[in-house]
CSV table of C-alpha atoms in Angstrom, one decimal:
chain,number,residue,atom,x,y,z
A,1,UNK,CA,-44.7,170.4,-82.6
A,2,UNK,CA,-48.1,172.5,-81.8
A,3,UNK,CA,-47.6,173.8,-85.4
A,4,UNK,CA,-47.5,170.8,-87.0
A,5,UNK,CA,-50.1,169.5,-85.0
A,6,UNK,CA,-52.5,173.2,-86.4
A,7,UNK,CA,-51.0,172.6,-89.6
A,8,UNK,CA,-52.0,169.3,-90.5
A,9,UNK,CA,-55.6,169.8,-88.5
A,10,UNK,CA,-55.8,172.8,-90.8
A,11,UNK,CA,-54.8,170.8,-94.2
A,12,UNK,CA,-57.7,168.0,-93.2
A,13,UNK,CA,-60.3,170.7,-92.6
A,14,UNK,CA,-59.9,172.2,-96.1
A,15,UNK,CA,-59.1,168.9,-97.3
A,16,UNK,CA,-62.6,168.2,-96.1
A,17,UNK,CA,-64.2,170.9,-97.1
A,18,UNK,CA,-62.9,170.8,-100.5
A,19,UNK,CA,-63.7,167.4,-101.2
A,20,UNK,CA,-67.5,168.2,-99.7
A,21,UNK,CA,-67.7,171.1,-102.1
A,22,UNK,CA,-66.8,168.7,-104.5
A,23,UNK,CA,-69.0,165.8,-104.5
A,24,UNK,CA,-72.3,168.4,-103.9
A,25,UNK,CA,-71.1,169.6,-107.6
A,26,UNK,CA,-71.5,165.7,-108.7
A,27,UNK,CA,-75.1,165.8,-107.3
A,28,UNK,CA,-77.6,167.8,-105.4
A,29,UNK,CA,-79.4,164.8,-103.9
A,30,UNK,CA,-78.4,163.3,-100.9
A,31,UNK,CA,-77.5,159.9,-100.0
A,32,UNK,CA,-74.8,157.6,-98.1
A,33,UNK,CA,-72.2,155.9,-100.3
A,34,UNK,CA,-70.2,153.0,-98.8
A,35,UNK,CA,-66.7,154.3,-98.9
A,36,UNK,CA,-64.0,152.2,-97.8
A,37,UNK,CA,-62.0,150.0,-100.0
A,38,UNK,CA,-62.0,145.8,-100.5
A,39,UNK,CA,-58.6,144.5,-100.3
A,40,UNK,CA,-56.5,143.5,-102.9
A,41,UNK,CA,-56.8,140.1,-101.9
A,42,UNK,CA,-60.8,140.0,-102.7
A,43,UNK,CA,-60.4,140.6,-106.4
A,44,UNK,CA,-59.3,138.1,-109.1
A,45,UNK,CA,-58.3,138.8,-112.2
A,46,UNK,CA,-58.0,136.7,-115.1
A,47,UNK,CA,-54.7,135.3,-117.0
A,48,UNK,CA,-53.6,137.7,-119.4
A,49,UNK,CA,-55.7,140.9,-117.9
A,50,UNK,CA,-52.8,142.9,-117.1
A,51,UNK,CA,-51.9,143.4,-120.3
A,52,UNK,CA,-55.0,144.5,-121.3
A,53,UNK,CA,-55.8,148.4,-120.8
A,54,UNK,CA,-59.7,147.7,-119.6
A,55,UNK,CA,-60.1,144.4,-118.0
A,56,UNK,CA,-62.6,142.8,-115.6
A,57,UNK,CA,-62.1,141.5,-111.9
A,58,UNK,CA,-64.1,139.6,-109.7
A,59,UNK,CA,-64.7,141.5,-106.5
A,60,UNK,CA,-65.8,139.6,-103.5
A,61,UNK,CA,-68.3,142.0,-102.6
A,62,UNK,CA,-69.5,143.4,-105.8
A,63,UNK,CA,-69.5,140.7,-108.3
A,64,UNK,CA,-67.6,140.9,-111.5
A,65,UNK,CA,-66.5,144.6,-112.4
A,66,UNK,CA,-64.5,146.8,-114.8
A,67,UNK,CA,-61.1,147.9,-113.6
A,68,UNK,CA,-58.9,150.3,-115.8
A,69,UNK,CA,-55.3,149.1,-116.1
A,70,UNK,CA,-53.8,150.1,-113.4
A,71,UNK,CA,-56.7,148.1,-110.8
A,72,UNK,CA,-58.7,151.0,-110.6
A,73,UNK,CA,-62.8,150.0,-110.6
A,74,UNK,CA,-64.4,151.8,-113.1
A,75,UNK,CA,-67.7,153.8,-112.8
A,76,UNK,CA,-70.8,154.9,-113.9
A,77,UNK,CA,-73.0,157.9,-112.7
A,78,UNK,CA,-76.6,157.8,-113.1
A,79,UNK,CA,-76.9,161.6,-114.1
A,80,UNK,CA,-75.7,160.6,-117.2
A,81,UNK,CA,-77.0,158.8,-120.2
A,82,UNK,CA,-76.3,156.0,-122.2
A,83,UNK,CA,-78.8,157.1,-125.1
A,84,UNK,CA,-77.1,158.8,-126.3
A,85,UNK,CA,-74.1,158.3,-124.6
A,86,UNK,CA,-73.6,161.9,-122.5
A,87,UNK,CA,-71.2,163.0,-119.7
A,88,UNK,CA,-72.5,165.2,-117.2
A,89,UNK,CA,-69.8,165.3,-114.4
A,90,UNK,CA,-68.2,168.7,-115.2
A,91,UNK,CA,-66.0,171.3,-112.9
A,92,UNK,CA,-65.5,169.4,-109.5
A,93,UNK,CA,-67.3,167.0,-110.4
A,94,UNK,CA,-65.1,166.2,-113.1
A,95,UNK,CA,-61.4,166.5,-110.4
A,96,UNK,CA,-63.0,164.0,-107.9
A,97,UNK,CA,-64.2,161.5,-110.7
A,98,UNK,CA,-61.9,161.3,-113.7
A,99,UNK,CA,-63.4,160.2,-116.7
A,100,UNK,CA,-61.4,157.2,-118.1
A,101,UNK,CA,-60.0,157.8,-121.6
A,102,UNK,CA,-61.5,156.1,-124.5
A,103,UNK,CA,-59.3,152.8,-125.5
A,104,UNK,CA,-60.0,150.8,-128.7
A,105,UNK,CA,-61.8,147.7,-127.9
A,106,UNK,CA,-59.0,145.6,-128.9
A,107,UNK,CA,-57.1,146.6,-125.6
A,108,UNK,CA,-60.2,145.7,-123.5
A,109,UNK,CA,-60.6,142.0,-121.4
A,110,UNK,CA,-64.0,140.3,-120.6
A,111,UNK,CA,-66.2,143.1,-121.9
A,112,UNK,CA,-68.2,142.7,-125.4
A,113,UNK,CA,-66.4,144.7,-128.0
A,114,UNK,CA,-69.3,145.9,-129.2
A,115,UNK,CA,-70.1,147.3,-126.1
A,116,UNK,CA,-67.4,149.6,-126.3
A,117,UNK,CA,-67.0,152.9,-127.5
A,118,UNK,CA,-66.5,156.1,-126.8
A,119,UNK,CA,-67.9,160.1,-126.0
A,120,UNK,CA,-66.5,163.7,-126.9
A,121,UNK,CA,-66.5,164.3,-122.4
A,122,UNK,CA,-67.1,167.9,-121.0
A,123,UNK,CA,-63.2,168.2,-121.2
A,124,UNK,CA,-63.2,167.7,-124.3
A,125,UNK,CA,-61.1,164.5,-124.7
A,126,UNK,CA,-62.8,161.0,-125.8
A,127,UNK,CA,-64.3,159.0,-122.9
A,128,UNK,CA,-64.1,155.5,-122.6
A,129,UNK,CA,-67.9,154.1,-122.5
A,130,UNK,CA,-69.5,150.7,-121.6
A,131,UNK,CA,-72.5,150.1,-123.4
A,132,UNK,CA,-73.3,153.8,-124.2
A,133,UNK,CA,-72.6,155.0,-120.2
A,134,UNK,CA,-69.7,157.4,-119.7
A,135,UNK,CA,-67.3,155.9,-117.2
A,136,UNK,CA,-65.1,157.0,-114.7
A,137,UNK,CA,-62.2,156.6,-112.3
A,138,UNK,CA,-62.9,157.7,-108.3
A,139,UNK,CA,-60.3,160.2,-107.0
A,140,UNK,CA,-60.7,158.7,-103.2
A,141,UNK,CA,-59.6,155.3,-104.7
A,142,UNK,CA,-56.0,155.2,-103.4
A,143,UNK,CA,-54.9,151.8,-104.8
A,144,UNK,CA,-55.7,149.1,-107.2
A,145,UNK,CA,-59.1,146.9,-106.0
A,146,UNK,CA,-60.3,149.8,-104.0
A,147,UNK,CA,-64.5,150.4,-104.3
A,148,UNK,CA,-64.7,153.5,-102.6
A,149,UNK,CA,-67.1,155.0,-105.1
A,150,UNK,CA,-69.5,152.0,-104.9
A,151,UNK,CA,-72.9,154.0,-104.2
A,152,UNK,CA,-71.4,157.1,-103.4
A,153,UNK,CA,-74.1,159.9,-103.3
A,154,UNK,CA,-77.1,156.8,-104.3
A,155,UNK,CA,-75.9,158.0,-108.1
A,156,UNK,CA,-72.4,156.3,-108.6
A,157,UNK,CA,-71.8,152.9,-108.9
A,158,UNK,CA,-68.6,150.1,-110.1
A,159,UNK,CA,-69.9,149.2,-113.7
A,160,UNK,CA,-70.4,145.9,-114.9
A,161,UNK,CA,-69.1,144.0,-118.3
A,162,UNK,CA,-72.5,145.6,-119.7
A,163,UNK,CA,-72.4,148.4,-118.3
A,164,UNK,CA,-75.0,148.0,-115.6
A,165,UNK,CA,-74.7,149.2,-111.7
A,166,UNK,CA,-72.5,146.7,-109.6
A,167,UNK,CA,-74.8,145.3,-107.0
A,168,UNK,CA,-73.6,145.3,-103.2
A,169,UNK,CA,-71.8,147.6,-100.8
A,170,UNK,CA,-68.1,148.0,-101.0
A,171,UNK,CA,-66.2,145.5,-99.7
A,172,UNK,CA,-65.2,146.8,-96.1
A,173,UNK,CA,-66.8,147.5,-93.1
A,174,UNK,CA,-66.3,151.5,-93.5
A,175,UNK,CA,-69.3,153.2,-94.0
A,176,UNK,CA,-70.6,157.0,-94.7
A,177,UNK,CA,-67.7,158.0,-97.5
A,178,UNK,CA,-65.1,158.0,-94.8
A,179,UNK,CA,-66.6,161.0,-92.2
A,180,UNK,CA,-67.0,163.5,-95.4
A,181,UNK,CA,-70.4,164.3,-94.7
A,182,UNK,CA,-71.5,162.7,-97.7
């Protein structure tokens, strides 16, 4: 049982120190993030947005938002640009924030169609973008509704329908991006 015990205490240090090493790739400056995750139950979702592959929710603590389709909140870092639309999450960066694929704007719910569009990312595959601004999925976001990105580093935030910052703090009462050091 001791060795379990050193095993998994082992697997959340580098854990840890991974995921540190990590999100100081997304960003050199500092900042606090709220990290925790709003229920399920504090997001709404329109009739017929499952279906679609980008669709908009209305978080409780963040306002109206752009989740993939799976639930996941979309969203956009400030490094980047909208004009012209560039990507600049690369190497870890890139593993702890996904960039969300490009989707045709026929597959997307309570966002402008014109708004949508897409960039060649640093992997090389099309990214979906929201009026010019790359955007991306969060890694530490375990299930669908979860806003653990929401001001992560002061430079990542949930995107709006046009592509602006969601305003607020994610929806729990979690702070510091979950004892991370970040």
């Amino acid at each position: 049982m001791a060795f379990t015990t050193r095993r998994g205490t082992a697997t959340a240090a580098v854990f840890a120190a991974g995921l540190f090493l990590a999100v100081s790739a997304c960003s050199s400056s500092s900042g606090s993030g709220s990290s925790s995750s709003s229920p399920s139950s504090s997001m709404s979702t329109s009739a017929g947005a499952s279906a679609a592959a980008v669709h908009t929710v209305k978080d409780a603590s963040l306002g109206t938002i752009v989740v993939n389709g799976k639930g996941f909140t979309l969203y956009r870092f400030d490094k980047d640009s909208a004009s012209p639309p560039a990507s600049h999450c690369t190497g870890a960066c890139a593993t702890l924030w996904p960039a969300a694929p490009a989707t045709t704007a026929s597959s997307v719910q309570g966002v402008d169609h014109k708004l949508i569009g897409s960039v060649t990312g640093t992997n090389g595959a099309k990214q979906l973008t929201i009026n010019g601004w790359p955007v991306y999925t969060y890694s530490m976001d375990t299930k669908a509704g979860d806003t653990n990105g929401q001001g992560v580093m002061g430079t990542w935030f949930a995107v709006t329908p046009t592509g602006g910052k969601a305003a607020g703090t994610s929806g729990s009462s979690s702070s510091s991006g979950g004892g991370y050091g970040y």
